[in-house]
Coordinates of C-alpha atoms and ligand atoms in Angstrom, one line a residue:
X1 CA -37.1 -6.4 40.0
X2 CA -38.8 -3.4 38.2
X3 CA -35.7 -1.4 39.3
X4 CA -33.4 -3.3 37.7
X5 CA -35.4 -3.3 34.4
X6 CA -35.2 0.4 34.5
X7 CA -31.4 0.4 35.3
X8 CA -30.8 -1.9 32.4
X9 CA -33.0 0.2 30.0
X10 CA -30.8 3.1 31.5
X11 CA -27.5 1.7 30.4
X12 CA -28.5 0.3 27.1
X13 CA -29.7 3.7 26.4
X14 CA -26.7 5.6 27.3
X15 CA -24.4 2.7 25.7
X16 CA -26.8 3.4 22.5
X17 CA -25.9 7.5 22.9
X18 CA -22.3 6.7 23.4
X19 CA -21.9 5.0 20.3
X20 CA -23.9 7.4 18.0
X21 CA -21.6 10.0 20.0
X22 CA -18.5 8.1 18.6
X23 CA -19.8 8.0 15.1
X24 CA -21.1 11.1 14.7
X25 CA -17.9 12.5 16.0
X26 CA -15.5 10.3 14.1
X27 CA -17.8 11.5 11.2
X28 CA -17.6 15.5 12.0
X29 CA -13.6 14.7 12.7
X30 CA -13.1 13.5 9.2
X31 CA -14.5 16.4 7.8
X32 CA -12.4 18.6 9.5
X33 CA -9.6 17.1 7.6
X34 CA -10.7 18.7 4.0
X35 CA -8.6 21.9 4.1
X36 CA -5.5 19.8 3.0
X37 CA -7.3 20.7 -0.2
X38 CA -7.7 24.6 -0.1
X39 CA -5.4 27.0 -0.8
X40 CA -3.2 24.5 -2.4
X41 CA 0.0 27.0 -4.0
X42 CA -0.4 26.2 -8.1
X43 CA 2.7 24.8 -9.7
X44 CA 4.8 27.5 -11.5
X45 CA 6.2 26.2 -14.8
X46 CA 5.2 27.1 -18.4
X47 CA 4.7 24.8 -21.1
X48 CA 4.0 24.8 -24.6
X49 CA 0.5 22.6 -25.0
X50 CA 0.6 22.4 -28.9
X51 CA 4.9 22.2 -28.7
X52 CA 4.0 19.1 -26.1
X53 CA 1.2 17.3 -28.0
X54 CA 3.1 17.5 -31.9
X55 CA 5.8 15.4 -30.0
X56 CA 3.7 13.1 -28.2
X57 CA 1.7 12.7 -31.5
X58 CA 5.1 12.1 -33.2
X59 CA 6.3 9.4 -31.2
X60 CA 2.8 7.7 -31.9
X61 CA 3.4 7.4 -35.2
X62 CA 6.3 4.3 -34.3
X63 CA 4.3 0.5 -34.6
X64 CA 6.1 -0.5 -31.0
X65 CA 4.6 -3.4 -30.7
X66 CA 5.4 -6.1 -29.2
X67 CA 4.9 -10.0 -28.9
X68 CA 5.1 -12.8 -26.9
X69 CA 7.3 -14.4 -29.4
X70 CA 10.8 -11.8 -29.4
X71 CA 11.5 -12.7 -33.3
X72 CA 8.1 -11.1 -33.9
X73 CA 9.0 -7.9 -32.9
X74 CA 9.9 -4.8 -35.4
X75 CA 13.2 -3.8 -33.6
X76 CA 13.7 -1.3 -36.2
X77 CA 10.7 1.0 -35.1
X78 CA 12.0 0.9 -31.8
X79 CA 14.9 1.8 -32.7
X80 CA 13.3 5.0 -35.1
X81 CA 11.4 5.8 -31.9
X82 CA 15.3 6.0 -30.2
X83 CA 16.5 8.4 -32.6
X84 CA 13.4 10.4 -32.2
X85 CA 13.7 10.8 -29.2
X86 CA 17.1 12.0 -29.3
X87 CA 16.0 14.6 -31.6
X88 CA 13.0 15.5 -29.4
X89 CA 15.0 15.8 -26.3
X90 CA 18.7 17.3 -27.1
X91 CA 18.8 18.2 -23.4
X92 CA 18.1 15.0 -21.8
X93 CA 20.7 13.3 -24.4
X94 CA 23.5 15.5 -23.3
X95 CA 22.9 15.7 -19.9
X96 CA 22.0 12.4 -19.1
X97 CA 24.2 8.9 -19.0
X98 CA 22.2 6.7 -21.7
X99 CA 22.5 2.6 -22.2
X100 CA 20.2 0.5 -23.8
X101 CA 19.2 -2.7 -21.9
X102 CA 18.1 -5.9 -24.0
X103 CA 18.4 -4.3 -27.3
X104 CA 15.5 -1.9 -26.9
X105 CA 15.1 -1.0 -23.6
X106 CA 16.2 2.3 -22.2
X107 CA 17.7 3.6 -19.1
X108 CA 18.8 7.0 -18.5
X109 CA 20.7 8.4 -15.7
X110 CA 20.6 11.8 -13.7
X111 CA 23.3 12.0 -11.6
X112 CA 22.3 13.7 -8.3
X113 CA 24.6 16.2 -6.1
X114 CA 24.5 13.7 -3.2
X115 CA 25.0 10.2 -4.5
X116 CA 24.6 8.8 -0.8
X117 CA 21.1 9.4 -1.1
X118 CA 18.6 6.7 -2.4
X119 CA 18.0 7.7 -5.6
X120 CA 14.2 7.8 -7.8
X121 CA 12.7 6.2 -10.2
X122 CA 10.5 7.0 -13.1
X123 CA 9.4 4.4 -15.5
X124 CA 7.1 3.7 -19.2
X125 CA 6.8 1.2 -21.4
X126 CA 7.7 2.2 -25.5
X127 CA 5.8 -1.2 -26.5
X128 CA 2.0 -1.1 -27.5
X129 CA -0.3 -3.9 -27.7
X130 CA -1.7 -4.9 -31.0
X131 CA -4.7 -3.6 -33.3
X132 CA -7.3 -6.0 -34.0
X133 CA -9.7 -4.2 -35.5
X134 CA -7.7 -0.9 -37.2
X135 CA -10.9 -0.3 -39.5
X136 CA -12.8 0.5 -36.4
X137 CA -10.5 3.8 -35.2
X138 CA -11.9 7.0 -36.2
X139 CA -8.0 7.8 -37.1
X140 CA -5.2 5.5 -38.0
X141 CA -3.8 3.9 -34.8
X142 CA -0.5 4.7 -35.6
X143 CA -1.2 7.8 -36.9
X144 CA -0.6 10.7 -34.4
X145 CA -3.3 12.6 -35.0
X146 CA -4.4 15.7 -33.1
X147 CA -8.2 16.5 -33.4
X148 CA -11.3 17.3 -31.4
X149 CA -8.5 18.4 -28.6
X150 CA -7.5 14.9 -28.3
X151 CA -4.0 12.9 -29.4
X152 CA -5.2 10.3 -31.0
X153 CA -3.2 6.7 -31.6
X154 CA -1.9 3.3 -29.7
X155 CA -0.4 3.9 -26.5
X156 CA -1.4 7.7 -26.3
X157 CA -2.7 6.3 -22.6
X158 CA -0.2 2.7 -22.6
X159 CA 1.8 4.2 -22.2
X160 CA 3.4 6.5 -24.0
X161 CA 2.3 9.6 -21.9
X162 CA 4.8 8.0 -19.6
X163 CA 7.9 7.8 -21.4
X164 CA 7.0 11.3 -23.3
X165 CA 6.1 13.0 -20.3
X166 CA 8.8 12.3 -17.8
X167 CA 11.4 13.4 -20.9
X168 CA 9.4 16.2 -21.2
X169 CA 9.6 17.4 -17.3
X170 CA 13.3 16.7 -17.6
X171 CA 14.3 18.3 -20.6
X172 CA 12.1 21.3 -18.8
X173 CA 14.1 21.0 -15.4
X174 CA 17.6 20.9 -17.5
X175 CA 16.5 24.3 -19.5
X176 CA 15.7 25.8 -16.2
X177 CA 19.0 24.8 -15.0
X178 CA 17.8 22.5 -12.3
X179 CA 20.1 19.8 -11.0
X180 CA 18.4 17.1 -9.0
X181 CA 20.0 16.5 -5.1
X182 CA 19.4 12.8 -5.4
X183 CA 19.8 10.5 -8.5
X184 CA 17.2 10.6 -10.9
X185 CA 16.7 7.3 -13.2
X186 CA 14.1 6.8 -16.1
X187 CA 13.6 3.2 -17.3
X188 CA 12.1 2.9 -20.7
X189 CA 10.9 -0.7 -21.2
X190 CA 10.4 -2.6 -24.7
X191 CA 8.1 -5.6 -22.9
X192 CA 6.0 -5.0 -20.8
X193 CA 2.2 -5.7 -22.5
X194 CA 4.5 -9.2 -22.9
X195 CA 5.2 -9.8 -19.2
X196 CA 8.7 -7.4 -19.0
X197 CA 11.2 -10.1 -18.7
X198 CA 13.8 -8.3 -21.0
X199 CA 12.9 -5.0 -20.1
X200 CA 11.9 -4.0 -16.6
X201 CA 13.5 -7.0 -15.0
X202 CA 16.8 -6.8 -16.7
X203 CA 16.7 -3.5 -15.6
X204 CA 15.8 -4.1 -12.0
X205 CA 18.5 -6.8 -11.8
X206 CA 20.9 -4.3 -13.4
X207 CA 20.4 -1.4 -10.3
X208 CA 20.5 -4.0 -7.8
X209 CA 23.4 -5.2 -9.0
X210 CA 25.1 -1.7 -8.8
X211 CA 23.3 -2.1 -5.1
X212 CA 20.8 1.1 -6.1
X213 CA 18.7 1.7 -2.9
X214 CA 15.2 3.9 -4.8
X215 CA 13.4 6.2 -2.0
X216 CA 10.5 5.7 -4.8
X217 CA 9.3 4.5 -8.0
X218 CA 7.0 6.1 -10.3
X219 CA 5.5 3.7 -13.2
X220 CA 1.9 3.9 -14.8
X221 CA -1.2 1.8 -13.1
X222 CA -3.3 4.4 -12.0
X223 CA -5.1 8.1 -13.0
X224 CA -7.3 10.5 -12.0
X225 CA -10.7 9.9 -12.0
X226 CA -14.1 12.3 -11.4
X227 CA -17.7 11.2 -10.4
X228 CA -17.2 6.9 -10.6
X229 CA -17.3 7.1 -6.9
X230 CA -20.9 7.9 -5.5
X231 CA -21.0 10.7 -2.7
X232 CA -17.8 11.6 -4.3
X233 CA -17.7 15.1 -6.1
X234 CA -14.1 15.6 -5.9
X235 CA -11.7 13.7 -9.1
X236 CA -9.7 11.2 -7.0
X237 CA -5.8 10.3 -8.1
X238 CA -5.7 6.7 -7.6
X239 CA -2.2 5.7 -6.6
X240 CA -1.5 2.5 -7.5
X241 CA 0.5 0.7 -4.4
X242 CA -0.2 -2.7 -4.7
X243 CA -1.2 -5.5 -7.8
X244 CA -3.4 -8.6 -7.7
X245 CA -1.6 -11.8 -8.2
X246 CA -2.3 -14.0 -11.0
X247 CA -2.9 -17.5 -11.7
X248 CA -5.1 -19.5 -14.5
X249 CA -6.1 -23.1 -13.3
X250 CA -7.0 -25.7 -15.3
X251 CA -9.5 -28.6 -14.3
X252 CA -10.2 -31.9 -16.0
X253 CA -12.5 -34.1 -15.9
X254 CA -12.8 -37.5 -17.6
X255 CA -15.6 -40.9 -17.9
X256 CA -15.9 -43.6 -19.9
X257 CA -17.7 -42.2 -22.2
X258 CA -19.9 -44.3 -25.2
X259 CA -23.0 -43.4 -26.5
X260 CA -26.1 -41.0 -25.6
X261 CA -28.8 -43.3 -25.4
X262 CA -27.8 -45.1 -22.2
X263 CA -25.8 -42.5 -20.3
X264 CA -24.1 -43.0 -16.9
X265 CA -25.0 -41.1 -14.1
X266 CA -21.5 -39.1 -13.8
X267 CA -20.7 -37.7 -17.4
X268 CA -17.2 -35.9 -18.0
X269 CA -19.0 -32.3 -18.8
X270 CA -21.9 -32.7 -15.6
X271 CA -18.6 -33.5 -13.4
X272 CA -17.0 -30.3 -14.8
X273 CA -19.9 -28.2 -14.3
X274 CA -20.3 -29.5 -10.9
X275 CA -16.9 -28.1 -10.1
X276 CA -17.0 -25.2 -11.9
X277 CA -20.5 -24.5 -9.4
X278 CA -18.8 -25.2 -6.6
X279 CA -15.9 -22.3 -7.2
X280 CA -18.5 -20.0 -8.1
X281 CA -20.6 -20.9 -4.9
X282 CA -17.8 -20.2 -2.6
X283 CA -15.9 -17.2 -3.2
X284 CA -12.8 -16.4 -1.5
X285 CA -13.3 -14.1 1.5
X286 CA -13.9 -10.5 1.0
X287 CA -11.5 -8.4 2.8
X288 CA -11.7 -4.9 3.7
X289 CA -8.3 -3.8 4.4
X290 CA -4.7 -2.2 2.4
X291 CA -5.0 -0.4 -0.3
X292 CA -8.9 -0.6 -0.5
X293 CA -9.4 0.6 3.3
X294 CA -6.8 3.1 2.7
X295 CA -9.1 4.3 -0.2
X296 CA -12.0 4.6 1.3
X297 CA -10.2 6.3 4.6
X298 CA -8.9 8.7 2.5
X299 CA -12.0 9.6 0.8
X300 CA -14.0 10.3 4.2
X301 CA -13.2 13.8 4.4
X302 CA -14.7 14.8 0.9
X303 CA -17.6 13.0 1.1
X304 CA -21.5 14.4 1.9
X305 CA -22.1 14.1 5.7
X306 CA -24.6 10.8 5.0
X307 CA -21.9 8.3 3.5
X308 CA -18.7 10.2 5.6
X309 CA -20.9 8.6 8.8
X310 CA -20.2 5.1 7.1
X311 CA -16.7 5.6 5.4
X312 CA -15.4 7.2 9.0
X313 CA -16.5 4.8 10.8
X314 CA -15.5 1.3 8.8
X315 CA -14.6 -0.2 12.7
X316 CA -18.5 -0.2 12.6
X317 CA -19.7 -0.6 8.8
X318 CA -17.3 -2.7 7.8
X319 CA -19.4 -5.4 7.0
X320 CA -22.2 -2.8 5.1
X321 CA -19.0 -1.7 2.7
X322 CA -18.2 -4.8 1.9
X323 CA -22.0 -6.0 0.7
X324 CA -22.0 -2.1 -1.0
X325 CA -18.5 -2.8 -2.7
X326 CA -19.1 -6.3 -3.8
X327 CA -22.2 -5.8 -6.3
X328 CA -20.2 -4.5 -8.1
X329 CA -17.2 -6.4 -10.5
X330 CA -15.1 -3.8 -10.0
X331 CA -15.8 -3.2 -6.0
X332 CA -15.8 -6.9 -5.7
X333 CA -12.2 -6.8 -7.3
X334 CA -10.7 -4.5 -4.6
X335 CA -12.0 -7.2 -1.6
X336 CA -11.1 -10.4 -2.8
X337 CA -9.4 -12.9 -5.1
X338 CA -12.0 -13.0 -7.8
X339 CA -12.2 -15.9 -10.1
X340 CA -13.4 -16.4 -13.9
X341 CA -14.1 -19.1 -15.5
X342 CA -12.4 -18.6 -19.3
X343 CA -12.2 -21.6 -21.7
X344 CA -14.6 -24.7 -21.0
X345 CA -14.3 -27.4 -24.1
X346 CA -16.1 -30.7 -24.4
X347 CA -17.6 -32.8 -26.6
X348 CA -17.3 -33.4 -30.7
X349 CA -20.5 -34.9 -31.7
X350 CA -24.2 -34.5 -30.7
X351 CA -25.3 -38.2 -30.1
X352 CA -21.4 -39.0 -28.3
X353 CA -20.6 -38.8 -24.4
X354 CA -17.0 -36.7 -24.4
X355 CA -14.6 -39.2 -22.6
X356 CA -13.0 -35.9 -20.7
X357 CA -13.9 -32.4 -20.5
X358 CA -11.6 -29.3 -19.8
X359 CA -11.6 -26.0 -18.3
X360 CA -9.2 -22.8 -16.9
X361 CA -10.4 -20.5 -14.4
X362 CA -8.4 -17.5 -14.2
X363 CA -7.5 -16.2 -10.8
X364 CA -6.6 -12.5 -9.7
X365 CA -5.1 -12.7 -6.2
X366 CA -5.5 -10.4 -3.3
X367 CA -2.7 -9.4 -1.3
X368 CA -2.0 -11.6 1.7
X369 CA -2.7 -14.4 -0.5
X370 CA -0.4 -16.2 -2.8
X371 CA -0.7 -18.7 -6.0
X372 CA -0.2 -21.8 -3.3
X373 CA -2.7 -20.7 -1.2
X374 CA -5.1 -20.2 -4.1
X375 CA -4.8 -23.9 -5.5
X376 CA -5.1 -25.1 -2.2
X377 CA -8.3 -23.9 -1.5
X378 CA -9.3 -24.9 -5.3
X379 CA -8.4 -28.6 -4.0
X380 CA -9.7 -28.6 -0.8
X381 CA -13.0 -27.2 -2.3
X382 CA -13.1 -29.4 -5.1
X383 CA -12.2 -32.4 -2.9
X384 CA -14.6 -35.8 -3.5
X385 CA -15.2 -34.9 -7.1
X386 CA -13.1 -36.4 -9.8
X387 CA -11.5 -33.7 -11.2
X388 CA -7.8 -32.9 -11.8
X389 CA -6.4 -29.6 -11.1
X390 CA -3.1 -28.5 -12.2
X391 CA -1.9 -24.9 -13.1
X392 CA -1.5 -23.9 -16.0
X393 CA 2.1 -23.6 -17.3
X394 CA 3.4 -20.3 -17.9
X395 CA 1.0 -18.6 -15.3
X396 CA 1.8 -18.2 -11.4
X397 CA 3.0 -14.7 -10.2
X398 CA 2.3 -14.1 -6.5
X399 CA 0.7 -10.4 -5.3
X400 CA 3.0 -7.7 -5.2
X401 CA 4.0 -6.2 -1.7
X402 CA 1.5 -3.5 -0.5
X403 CA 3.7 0.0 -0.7
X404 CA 3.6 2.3 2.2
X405 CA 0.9 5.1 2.2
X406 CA 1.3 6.9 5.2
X407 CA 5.3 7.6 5.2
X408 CA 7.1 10.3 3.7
X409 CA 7.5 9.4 0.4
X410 CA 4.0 9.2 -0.4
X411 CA 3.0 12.3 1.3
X412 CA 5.7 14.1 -1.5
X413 CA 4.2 12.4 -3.8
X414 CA 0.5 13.6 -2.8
X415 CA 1.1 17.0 -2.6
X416 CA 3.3 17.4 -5.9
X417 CA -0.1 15.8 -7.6
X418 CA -2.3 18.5 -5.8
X419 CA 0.3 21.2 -7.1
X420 CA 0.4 20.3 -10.3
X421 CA -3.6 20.2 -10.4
X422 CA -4.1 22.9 -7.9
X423 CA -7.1 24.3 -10.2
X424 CA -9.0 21.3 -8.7
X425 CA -6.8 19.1 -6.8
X426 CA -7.6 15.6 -6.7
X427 CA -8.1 13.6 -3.6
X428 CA -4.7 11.5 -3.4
X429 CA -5.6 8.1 -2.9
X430 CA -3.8 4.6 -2.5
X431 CA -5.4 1.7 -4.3
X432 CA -5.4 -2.2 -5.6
X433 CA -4.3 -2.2 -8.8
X434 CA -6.1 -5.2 -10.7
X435 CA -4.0 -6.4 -13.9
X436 CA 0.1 -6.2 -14.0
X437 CA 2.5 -3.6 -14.3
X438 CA 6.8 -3.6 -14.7
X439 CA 6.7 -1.8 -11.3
X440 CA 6.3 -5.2 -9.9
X441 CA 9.6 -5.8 -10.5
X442 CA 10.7 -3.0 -8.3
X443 CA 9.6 -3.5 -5.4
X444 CA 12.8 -4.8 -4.0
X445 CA 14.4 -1.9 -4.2
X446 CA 12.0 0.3 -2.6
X447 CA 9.1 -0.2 -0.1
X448 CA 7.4 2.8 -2.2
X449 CA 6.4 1.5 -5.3
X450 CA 3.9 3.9 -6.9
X451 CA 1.6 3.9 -10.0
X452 CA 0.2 6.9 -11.4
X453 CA -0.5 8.7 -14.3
X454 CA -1.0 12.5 -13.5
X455 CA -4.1 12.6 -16.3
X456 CA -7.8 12.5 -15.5
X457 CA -9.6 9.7 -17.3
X458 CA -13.5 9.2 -17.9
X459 CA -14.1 5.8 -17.8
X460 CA -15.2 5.8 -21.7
X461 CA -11.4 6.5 -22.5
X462 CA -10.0 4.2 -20.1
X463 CA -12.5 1.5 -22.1
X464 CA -10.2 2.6 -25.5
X465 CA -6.7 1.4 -23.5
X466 CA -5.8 -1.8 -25.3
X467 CA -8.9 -1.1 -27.3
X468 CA -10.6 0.8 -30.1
X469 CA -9.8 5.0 -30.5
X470 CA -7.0 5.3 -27.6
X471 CA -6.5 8.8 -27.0
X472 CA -5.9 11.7 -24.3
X473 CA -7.2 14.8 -24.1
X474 CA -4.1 17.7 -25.0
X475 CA -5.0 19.5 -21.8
X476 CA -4.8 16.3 -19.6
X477 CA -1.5 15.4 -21.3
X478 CA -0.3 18.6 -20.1
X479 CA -1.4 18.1 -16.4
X480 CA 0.7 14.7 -16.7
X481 CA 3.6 16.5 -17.5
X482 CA 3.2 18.6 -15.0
X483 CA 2.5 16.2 -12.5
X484 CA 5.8 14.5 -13.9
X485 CA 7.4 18.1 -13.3
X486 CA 6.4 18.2 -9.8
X487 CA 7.1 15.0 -8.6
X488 CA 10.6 14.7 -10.5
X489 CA 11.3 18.3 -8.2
X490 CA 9.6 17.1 -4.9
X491 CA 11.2 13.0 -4.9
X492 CA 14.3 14.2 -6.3
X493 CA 14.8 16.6 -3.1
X494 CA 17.2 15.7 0.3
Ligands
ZN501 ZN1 1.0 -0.3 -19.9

């Protein structure tokens, strides 16, 4: 008897040294797979910084904004921001086929010297979102100003650094007589802070009508970011190469209502509440796989030997990661469909019961999942209490698909953003994007749909996108373009 105690202490002692074997090695393993980072060759191409930000800064100064309502929109400084850019880029004009989609919208061809190939794809947006508060902005929104080594103005981030820096990298390319070996397009969409129905679809239907096949698509989504991951020294390009669905629910609950003094049990707002608990109390599953896994995989190499034991070995700390990512809003974003509760309205007067009570809960939906799926789980957790759910019209767009991160086209893609940054290259890194982007409407015409911006971002400026003082540093607006540069030379190849 005493034998076999000592056997079974034996083996659960060499099962425990196996398995700290296996981490620590999985660990050391990942660490060996840094040097992808040394010695990277820098890009060689010259550009003018001050040339690059006056032009930028220029095409700032146009109000493209636009509106959920198309009658609201100033077509006419769209169509300045056209001729601008005619002016700006005398190169691209010539060179490249031009048609305007929609009215506003803008797609350029490249003509490549094998036509058989699948083609590329780089897109912007010219359209801005509104101001609300322009008294607040240290300069004029629409002003273009260059100061304190920033460009100042709407859209210097959204997304203007898009459609100004891929023109730039072309008309570059075209002076040094380069002639791309596949197709080159650039789609220049008027719509997209609306939804991109005219713009980016139209021209998505347009390709696929002329049966386009796109080895990749580059559009906006993600940047470059330094020191928001702990552990992580390193800035980390965050490839965008999926986006969260999106649905807003609405819930309604109604009583009888009368007055205060002799209320009923059930009332129409402590029914509501009730429901509105229950979501809250069960969130959907956190999930730590695609884009988010991929993430963390990819940051294992880079990161001090304490967390590379845990983000080499997710088989094991899986669960750990998961608690660790979901405190907090933004982790928890990147596991599961996360819900907010938005409007809630009942009630007129203080003494009255409400005879119904209303309320939308806005859902972002994680890949794998869908807008069905999501209202049936609302239902089925909501189930016994009186309260109608119906979605709300005008909202319902599934998850995109999840773009491939391990093939070829995103290994181009990664090393033309350590080129162009080959100073301090970034860590290339898939992730979830969480709001909407016109790429969506790409992605069936090619399984690599990525979103990038080649600029680092502190998380202060990314706060002034769609906000107050949107700017970009001039330096980082030159590291876009010569990401643009790059990955125009390294997609564009057989
Ligand atoms: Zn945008």
């Amino acid at each position: 008897m005493r034998k076999l105690f000592r056997l079974t202490w034996i083996s659960v002692l060499v099962l425990l040294l196996a398995l700290v074997l296996v981490v620590f090695g999985r660990a050391w393993q990942a660490g060996q797979q840094a040097g992808v980072l040394e010695n990277v060759e820098p890009l060689t191409v010259t550009l003018e910084a001050e040339a690059l930000a006056q032009r930028l800064a220029g095409a700032l100064r146009f109000p493209t904004i636009s509106y959920q309502d198309p009658a609201q929109i100033d077509s006419g400084a769209f169509r300045a921001l056209h001729a601008y850019l005619k002016a700006q880029f005398p190169r691209v004009h010539t060179h490249l086929r031009q048609e305007v989609i929609s009215g506003l919208s803008l797609l350029y061809t490249w003509p490549g010297q094998d036509t058989t190939l699948p083609a590329v794809l780089f897109m912007g947006h010219q359209d801005v979102v509104p101001i609300a508060t322009p008294e607040a902005w240290t300069h004029p929104p629409f002003g273009g100003v260059i100061a304190d080594g920033f460009i100042w103005g709407r859209g210097a981030l959204d997304d203007k650094v898009s459609v100004l820096g891929v023109l730039e990298a072309v008309e570059q390319l075209l002076a040094e007589g380069f002639q791309p070996v596949r197709t080159v397009y650039l789609a220049f969409g008027h719509d997209e802070e609306v939804g991109g129905r005219y713009g980016a679809r139209r021209i998505a239907e347009i390709l696929k009508a002329r049966k386009v096949s796109l080895i990749a698509v580059v559009d906006e989504g993600g940047f470059v970011v330094a020191g928001v991951i702990p552990g992580i020294t390193r800035p980390v390009a965050l490839v965008g190469v999926a986006e969260k669905g999106y649905v807003s629910l609405e819930l309604r609950a109604r009583a009888s209502g009368g007055h205060s003094s002799t209320p009923p049990r059930q009332t129409a707002i402590g029914t509501l509440s009730q429901a509105i608990v229950t979501l809250v109390e069960n969130p959907f599953p956190a999930r730590l796989e695609g884009p988010t896994r991929g993430l963390l995989e990819r940051l294992a190499p880079y990161a001090s030997f304490g967390p590379r034991i845990v983000l080499a070995n997710l088989w094991l700390f899986g669960p750990l990661m998961k608690q660790a990512l979901a405190r907090s809003p933004a982790g928890n974003a990147s596991l599961r469909t996360t819900m907010a509760p938005t409007i809630f309205e009942a009630g007129v007067k203080e003494n009255v019961l409400p005879t119904h009570a209303r309320a939308v809960v806005n859902f972002r939906i994680f890949p794998g999942e869908t807008v069905a799926s999501v209202e049936q789980r609302v239902r089925a957790l909501l189930q016994g209490l009186p309260v109608q759910v119906n979605r709300l019209e005008g909202t319902g767009t599934d998850p995109s698909p999840v773009s491939d991160f391990e093939g070829e086209a995103f290994r181009r893609l990664a090393a033309a953003i350590r080129k162009a940054r080959a100073e301090t290259p970034p860590i290339v890194a898939p992730y979830l994007v969480p709001g909407a982007t016109d790429a969506r409407y790409f992605t069936t015409l090619s399984p690599n749909v990525y979103r990038f911006i080649g600029a680092q971002i502190t998380s202060e400026l990314l706060a002034t996108l769609h906000g107050v003082d949107e700017r970009i540093p001039v330096q980082e607006y030159v590291l876009a373009v010569r990401t643009y540069y790059a990955l125009l030379r390294r997609l564009s190849a057989p």
